[in-house]
Coordinates of C-alpha atoms and ligand atoms in Angstrom, one line a residue:
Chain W
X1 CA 86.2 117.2 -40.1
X2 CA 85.0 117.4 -36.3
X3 CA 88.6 116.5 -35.4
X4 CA 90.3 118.9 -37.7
X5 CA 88.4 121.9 -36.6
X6 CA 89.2 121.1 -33.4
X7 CA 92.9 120.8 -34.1
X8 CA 93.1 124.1 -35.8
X9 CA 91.0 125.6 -32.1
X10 CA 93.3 124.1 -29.8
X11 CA 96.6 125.2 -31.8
X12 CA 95.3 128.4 -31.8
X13 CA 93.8 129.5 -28.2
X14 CA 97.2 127.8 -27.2
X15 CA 99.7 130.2 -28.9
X16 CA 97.2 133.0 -29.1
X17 CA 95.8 133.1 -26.2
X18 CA 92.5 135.2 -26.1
X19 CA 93.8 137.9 -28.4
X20 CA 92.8 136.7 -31.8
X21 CA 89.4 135.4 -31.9
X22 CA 88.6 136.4 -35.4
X23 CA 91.1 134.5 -36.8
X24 CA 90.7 131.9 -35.0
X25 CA 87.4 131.7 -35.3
X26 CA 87.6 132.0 -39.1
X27 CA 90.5 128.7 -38.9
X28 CA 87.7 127.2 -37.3
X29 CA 85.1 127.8 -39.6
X30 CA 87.2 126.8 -42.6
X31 CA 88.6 123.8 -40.4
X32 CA 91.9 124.7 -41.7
X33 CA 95.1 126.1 -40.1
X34 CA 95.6 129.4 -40.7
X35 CA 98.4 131.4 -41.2
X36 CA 100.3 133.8 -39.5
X37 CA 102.6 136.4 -40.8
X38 CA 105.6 138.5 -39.0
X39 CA 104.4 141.9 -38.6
X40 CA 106.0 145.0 -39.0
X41 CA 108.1 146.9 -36.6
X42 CA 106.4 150.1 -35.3
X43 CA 110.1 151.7 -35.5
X44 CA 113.1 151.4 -37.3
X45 CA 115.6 148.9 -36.3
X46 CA 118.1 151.7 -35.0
X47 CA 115.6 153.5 -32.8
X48 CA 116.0 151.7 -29.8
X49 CA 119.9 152.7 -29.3
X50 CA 121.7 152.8 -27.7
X51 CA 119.8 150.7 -25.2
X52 CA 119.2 148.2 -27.6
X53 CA 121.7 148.2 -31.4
X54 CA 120.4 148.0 -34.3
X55 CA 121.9 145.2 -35.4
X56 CA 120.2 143.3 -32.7
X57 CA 116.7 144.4 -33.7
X58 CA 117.2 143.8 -37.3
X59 CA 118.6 140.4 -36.8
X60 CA 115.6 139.8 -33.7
X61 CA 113.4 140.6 -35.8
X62 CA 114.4 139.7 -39.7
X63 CA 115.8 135.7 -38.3
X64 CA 114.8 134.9 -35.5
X65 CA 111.4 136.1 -35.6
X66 CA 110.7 135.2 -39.0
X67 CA 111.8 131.7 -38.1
X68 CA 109.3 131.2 -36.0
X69 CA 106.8 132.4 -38.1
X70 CA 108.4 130.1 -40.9
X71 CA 108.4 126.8 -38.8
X72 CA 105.1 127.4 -36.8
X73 CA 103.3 128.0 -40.2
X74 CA 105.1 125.0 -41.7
X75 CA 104.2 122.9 -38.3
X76 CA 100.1 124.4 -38.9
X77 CA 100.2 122.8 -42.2
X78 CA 101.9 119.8 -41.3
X79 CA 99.2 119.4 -38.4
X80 CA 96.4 120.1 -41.1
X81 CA 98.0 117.3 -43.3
X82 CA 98.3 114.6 -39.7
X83 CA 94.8 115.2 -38.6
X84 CA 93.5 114.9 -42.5
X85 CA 95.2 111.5 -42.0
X86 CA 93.8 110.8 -39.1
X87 CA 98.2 110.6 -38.1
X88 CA 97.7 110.7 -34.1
X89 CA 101.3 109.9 -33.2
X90 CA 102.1 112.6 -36.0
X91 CA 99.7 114.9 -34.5
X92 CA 101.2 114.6 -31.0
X93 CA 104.6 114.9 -32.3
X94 CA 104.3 117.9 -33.6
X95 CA 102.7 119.7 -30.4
X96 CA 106.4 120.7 -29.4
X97 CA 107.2 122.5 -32.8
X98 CA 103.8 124.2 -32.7
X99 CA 104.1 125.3 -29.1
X100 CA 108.0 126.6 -29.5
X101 CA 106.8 127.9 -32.7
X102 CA 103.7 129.5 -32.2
X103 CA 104.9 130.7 -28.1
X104 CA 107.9 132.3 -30.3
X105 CA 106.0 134.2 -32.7
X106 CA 103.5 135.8 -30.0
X107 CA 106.2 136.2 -27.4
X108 CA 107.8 138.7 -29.9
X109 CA 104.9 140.1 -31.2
X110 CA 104.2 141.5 -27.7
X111 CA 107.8 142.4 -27.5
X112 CA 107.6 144.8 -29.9
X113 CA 105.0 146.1 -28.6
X114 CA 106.8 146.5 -25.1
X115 CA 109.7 148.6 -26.8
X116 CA 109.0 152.5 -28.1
X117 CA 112.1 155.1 -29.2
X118 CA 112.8 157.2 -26.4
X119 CA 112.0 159.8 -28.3
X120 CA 108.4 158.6 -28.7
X121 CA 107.8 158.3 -25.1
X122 CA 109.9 155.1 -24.3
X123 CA 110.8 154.7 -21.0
X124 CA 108.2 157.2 -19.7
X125 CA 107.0 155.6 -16.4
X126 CA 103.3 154.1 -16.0
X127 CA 100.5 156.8 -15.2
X128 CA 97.0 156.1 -14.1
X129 CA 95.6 153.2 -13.6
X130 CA 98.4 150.9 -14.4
X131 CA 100.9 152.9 -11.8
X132 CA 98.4 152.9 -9.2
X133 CA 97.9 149.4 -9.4
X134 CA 101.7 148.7 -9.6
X135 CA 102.1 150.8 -6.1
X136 CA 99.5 148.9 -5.0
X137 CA 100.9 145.3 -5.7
X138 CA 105.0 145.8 -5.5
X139 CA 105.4 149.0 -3.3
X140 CA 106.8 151.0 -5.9
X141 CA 107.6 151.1 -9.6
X142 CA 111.1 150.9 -9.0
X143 CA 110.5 147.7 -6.9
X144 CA 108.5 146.2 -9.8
X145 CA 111.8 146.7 -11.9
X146 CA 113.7 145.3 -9.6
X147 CA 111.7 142.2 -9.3
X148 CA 111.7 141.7 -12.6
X149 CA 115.5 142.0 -13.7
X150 CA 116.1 139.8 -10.5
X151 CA 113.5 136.9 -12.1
X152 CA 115.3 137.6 -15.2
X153 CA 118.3 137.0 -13.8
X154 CA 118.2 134.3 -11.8
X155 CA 116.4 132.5 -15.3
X156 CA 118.5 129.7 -16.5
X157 CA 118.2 129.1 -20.3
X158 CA 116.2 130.8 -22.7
X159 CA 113.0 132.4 -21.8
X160 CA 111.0 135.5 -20.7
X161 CA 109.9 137.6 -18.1
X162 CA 106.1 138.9 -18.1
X163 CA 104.3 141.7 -15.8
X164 CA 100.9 140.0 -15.9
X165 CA 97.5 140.3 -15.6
X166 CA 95.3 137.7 -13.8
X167 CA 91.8 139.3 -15.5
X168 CA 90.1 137.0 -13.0
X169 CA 91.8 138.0 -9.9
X170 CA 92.5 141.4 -11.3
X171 CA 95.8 141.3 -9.6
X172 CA 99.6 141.6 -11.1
X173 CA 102.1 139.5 -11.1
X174 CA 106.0 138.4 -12.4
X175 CA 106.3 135.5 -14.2
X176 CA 108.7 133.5 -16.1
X177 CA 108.4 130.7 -18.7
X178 CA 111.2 128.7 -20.2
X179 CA 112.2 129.1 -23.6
X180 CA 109.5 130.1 -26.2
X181 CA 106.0 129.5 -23.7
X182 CA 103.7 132.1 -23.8
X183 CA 102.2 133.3 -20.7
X184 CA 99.3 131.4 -20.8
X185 CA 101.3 128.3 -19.9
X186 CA 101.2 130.0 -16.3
X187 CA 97.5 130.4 -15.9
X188 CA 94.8 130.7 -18.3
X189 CA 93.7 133.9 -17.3
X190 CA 96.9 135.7 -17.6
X191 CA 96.9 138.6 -19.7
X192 CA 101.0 139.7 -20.6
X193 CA 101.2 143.8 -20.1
X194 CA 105.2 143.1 -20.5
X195 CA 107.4 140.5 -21.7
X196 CA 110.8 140.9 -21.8
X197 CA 113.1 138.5 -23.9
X198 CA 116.1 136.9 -21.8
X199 CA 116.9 134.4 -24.8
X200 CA 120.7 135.6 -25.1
X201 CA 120.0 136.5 -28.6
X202 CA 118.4 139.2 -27.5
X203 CA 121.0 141.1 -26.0
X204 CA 124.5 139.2 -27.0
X205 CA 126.3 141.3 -29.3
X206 CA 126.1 144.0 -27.0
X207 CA 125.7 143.2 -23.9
X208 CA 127.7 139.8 -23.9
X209 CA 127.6 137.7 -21.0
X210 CA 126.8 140.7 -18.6
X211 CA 122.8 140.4 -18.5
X212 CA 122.5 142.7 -15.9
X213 CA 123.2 145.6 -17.6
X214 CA 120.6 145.0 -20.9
X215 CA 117.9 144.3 -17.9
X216 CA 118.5 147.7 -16.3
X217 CA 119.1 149.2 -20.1
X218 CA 115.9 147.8 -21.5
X219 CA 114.0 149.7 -19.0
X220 CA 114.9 153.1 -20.7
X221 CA 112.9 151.7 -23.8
X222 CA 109.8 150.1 -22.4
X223 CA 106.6 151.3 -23.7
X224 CA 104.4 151.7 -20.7
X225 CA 101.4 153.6 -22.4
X226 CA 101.4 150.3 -24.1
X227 CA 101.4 148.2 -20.9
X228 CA 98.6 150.9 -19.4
X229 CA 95.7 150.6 -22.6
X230 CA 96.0 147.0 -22.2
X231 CA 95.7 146.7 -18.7
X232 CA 92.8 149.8 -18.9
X233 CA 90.9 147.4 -21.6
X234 CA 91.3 144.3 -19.9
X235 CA 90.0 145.4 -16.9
X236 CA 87.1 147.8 -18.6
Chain Z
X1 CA 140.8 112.8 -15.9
X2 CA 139.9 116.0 -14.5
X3 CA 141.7 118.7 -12.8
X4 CA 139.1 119.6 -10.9
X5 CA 138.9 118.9 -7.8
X6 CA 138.3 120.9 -4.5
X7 CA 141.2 122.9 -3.5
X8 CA 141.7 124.5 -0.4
X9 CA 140.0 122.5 1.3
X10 CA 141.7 122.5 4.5
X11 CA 141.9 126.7 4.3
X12 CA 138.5 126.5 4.2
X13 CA 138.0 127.6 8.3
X14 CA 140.9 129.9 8.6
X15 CA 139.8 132.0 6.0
X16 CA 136.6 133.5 4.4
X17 CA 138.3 133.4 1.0
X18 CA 138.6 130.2 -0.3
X19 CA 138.6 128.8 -3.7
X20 CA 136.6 125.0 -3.8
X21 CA 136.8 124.4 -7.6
X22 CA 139.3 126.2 -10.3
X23 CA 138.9 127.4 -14.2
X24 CA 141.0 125.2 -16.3
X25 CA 142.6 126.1 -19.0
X26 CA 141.1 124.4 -22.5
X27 CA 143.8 122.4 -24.0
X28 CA 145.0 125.0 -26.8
X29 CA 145.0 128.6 -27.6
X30 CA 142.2 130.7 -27.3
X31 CA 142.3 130.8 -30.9
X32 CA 143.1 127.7 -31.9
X33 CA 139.8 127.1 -33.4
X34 CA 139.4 129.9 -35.5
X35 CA 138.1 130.4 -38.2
X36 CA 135.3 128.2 -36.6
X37 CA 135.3 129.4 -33.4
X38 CA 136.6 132.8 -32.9
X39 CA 139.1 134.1 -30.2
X40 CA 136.4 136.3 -29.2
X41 CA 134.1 133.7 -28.5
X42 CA 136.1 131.2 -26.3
X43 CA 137.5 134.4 -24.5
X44 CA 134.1 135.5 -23.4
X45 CA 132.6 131.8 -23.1
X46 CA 135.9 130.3 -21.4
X47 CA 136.8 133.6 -19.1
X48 CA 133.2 135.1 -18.4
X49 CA 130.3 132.3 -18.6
X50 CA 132.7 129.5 -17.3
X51 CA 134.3 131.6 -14.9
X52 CA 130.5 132.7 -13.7
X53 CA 129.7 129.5 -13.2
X54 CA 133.2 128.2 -10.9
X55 CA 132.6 131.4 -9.1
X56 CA 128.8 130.9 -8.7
X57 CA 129.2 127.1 -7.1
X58 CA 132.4 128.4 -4.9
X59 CA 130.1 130.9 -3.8
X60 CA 127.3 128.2 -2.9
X61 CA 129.8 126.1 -1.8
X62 CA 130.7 128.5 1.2
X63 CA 127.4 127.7 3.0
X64 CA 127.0 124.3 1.3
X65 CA 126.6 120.7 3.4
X66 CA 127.8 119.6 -0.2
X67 CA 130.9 121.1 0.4
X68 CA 133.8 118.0 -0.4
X69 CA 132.8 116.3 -3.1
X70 CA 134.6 115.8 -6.6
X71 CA 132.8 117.8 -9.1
X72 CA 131.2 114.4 -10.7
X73 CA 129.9 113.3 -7.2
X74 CA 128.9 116.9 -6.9
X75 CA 126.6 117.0 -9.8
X76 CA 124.9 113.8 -9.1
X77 CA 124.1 114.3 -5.6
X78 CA 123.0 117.7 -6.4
X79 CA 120.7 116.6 -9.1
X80 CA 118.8 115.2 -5.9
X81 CA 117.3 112.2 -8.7
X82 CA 115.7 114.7 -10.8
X83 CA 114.7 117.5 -7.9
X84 CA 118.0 119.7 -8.2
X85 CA 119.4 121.4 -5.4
X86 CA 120.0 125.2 -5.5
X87 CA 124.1 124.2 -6.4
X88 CA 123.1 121.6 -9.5
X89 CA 123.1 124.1 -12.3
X90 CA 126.4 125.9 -11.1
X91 CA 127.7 122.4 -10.8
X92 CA 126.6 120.6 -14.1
X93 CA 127.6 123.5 -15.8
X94 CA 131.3 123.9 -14.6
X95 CA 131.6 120.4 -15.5
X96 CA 130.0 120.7 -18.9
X97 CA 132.3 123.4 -20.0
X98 CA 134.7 121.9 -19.0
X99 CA 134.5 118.7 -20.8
X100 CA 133.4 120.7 -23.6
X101 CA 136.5 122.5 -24.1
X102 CA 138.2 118.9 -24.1
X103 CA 135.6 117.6 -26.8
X104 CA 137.4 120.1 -29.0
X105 CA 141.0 120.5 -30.8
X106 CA 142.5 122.5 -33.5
X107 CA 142.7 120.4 -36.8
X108 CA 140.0 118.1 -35.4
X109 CA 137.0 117.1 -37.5
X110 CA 137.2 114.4 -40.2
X111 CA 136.2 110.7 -39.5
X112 CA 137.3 108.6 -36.3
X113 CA 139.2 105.6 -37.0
X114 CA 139.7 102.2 -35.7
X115 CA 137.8 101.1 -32.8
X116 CA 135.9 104.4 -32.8
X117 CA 134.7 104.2 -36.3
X118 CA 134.0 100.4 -35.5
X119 CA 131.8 101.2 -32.6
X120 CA 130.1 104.0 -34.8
X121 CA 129.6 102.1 -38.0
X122 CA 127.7 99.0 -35.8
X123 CA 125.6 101.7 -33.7
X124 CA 124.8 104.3 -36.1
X125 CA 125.0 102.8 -39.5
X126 CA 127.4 104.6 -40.5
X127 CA 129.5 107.5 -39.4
X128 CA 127.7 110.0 -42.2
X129 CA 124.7 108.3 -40.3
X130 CA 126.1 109.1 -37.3
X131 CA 127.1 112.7 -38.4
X132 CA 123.2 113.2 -39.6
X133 CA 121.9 112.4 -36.3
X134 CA 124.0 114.7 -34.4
X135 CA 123.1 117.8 -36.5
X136 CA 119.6 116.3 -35.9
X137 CA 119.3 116.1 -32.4
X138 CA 121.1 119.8 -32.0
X139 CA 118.5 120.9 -34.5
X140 CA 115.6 119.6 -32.4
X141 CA 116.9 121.3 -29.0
X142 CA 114.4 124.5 -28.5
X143 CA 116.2 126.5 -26.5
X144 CA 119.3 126.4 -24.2
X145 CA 121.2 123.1 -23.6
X146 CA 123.6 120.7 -24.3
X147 CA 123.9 117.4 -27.5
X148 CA 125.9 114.9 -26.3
X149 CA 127.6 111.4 -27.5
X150 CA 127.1 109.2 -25.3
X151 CA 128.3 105.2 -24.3
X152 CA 125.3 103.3 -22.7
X153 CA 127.4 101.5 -20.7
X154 CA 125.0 98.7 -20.1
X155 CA 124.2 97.6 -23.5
X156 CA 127.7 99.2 -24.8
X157 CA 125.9 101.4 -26.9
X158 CA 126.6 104.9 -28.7
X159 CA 123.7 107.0 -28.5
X160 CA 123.1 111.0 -29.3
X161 CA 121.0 113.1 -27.0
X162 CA 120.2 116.2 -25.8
X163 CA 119.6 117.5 -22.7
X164 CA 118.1 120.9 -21.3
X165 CA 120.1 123.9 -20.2
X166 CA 122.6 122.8 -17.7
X167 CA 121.3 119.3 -17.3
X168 CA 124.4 116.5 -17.8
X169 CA 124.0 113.0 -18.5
X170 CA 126.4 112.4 -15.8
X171 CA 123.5 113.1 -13.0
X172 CA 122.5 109.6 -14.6
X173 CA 125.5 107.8 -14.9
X174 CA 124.3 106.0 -11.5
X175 CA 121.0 106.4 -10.5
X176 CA 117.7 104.6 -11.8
X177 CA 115.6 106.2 -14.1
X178 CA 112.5 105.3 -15.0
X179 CA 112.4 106.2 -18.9
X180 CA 109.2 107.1 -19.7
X181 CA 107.7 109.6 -16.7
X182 CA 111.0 110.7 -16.1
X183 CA 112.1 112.0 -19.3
X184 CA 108.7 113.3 -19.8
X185 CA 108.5 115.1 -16.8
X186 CA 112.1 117.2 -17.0
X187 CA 111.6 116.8 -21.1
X188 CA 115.3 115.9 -21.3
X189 CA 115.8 113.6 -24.1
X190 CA 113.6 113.9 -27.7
X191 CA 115.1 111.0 -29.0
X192 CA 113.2 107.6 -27.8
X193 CA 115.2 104.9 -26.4
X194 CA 112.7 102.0 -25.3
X195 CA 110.1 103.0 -23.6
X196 CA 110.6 100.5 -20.9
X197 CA 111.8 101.2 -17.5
X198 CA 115.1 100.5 -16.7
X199 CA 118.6 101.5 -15.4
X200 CA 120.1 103.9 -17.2
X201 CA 124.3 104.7 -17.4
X202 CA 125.1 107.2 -19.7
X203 CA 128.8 108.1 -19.8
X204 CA 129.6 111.1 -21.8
X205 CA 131.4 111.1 -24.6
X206 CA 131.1 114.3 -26.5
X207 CA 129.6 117.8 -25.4
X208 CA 128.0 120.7 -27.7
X209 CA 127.5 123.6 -26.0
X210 CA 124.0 124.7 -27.9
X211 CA 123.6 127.7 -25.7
X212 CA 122.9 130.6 -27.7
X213 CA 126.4 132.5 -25.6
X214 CA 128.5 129.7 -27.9
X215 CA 127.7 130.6 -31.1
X216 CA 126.2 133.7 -31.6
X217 CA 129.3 135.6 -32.3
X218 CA 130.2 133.6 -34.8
X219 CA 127.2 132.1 -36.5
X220 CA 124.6 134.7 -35.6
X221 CA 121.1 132.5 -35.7
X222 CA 122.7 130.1 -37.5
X223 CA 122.9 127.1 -35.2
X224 CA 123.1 124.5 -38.0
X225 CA 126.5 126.0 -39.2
X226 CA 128.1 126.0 -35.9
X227 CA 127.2 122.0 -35.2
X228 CA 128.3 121.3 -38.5
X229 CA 131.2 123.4 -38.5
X230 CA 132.1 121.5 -35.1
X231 CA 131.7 117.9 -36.2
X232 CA 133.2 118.4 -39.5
X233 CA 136.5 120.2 -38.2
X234 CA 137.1 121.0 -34.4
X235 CA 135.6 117.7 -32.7
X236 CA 138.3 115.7 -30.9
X237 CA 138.9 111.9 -32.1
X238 CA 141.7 111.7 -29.8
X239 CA 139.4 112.6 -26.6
X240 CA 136.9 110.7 -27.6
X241 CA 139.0 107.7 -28.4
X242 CA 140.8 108.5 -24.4
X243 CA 137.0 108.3 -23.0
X244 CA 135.8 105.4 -24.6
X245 CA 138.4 103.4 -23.8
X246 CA 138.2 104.7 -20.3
X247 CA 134.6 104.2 -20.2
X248 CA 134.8 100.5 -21.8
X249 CA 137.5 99.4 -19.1
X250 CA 135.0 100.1 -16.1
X251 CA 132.1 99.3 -18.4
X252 CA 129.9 96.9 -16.3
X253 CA 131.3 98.1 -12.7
X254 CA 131.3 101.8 -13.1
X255 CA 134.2 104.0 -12.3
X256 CA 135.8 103.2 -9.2
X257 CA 135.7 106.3 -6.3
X258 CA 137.6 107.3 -3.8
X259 CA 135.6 107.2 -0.5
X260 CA 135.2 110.7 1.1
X261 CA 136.4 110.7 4.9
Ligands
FE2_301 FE1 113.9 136.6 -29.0
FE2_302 FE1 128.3 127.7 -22.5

């Protein structure tokens, strides 16, 4: 029983990373794995153009993210099922399917987060706190764009770019992680404010092969009151 | 084998424009594949994301000490045994392409024959086995990369694996790998050979492109129905019966090379 709650803990603060204590703490009081669901866009799929199509969103969102829900729930229960077996090489095998999985559904959570209609205030630059501190730690907002569709760029394969937040060192950063890894793979006490998606299924049915251009596009989108009440809370 | 090779060389101080490696043509029409892959598709993957890459290494190449080199000794000494250089991915992935447009012909598909089937039947099982594990392997990639068939050439062995994004099993045709730390470290292969450590050749024998940019056109999320769709109808028999045999003549001396002056 020791083992299993211990299982369901570590699979958790992994993919979650600090944000979901009660659940996790109520996986670890059951000593089962829980389950997660995909959640609702705050916006219809066809908000976001024409910086983003709505085919892309509904597609994003509808497959690819309820994939990873699908397999990281299905890897949970298969983990329940190894550790009640005391299965260690099963247990270890399916660490990669629970990290791809589970990095995939949080990544996008937080995506959608990042993205807000235009018409709602997407794309309106950071005020307060969050813009001061960006000044502070890339020169300028503009630079901070720049950094970050350079890093995103430059990326090879599937992955993402994060604006983070060391909540330690209270300073911010870019950072990229391959494929599905959530930010916490970087450091334990970063908090993502941003995360874009550079998989290509993110932006190849309309941008193609030119990446560039859904970089500087996705920009017109981004939901910085978002980015700022996290950063504000983290820091408060 | 390959039409690549560096051109221009001799240009190469007279001039700041110089082209080191060239885009060739796959081995049909751009829609020679359809209806499972689509004009569109090879246009944008063939013209734009090849292209990108031959571009990207010329570019590198202009300010490169690897400047000379075939493509194949390119990649290998740019892999740096498993710390790349800045020109590896370029490199691995001009290559790739390339010998993924040749893994593929119109009216291609169904079952090898003679010595091909042979050599499947006594690695795999069978070729349905064979078939299974391929759709396997490109089903456990997470993310960008590559499944490959490849000839172990030291035990004469078929094997399928995938690698990561732009990595090619030719960086390992001649160097020693140790198995264990060094797959876990770069997280190439998920299928186990023996855990043991020992020299490794792999020589290519089929490519899949698995990047999202080669299917998603056509197939959307679906990733299964593009590797299916590919070993069931558009994979070449004929190349891969040209590699093996080429492989299996230099099988325990490696290819020959031409020294570079
Ligand atoms: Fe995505
Ligand atoms: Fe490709």
């Amino acid at each position: 029983m020791a083992l299993r709650t211990l299982a369901s803990k570590k699979t958790l603060s992994l993919a979650l990373g600090g944000g979901a204590r009660p659940l996790a703490a109520a996986a670890a009081a059951r000593g089962v794995a829980t389950t997660v669901s995909l959640p609702d866009l705050p916006y219809d799929f066809g908000a976001l153009e024409p910086a983003i199509s709505g085919e892309i969103m509904r597609l994003h969102h509808q497959k690819h993210h309820a994939t990873y829900v699908a397999n990281y729930n299905k890897a949970l229960e298969q983990l329940d099922a190894a550790v009640s077996k005391g299965d260690a090489s099963a247990v270890v095998q399916l660490q990669g399917a629970i990290k791809f999985n589970g990095g995939g559904h949080v990544n996008h959570s937080i995506f959608w987060k990042n993205l807000k209609p235009i018409s709602e205030g997407g794309g309106e630059p950071p005020h307060g706190k969050l813009g001061w501190a960006i000044d502070e730690h890339f020169g300028s907002f503009e630079a901070l764009v720049k950094k970050m569709n350079a890093e995103g760029a430059a990326l090879q394969g599937s992955g993402w770019v994060w604006l983070a937040l060391d909540k330690e060192a209270k300073k911010l950063s870019v950072e990229t992680t391959p494929n599905q890894d959530p930010l916490v793979t970087k450091g334990a006490s970063l908090v993502p404010l941003l995360g874009i998606d550079v998989w290509e299924h993110a932006y190849y049915l309309q941008y193609k092969n030119v990446k560039p251009d859904y970089l500087n596009n996705i920009w017109k989108v981004m939901n910085w009151k978002y980015a700022g009440e996290v950063y504000e809370n983290v820091l408060a | 084998m390959f039409n690549i090779r560096r051109q221009g060389g001799l240009t190469r101080r007279f001039s700041k424009v110089v082209s080191y490696y060239g885009l060739t043509t796959p081995p049909y029409k751009l829609d020679a594949l359809e209806p499972y892959m689509s004009r569109r598709t090879v246009e944008l993957h063939w013209g734009k994301h090849h292209q990108d890459y031959v571009d990207g290494l010329n570019k590198q190449l202009a300010t490169s000490p690897l400047y000379g080199h075939t493509l194949e000794e390119l990649i290998k000494e740019a892999y740096n045994n498993g710390n790349p250089l800045p020109e590896y991915n370029n490199a691995a992935q001009v290559w790739n392409h390339l010998f993924f447009w040749e893994s593929m012909q119109p009216e291609g598909g169904g079952s090898p024959e003679g010595g091909v089937l042979q050599q499947i039947e006594k690695d795999f099982g069978s070729f349905t086995n064979f078939r299974e594990e391929f759709i396997r392997s490109a089903s456990q990639l997470l993310g960008s990369g590559w499944v490959w068939l490849v000839l172990k050439r030291t035990e004469k062995k078929l094997a399928v694996v995938h690698t990561r994004n732009a990595i090619s099993p030719l960086a390992f045709g001649d160097i020693v790998c140790l198995l264990d730390p060094f797959f876990k470290m770069f997280n190439i292969f998920s299928i186990n050979f023996a855990m043991t450590s020992h020299v490794l050749f792999l020589q290519p024998i089929i490519s899949l492109d698995l990047w999202e940019h080669a299917y998603y056109l056509d197939y959307k999320d679906d990733r299964r129905s593009y590797v299916t769709n590919f070993i069931d109808h558009v994979v070449s028999w004929h190349t891969v019966t040209l590699r093996m045999m080429r492989a299996e003549s230099f099988v325990n001396l490696g290819e020959p090379t031409i020294p570079v002056a």
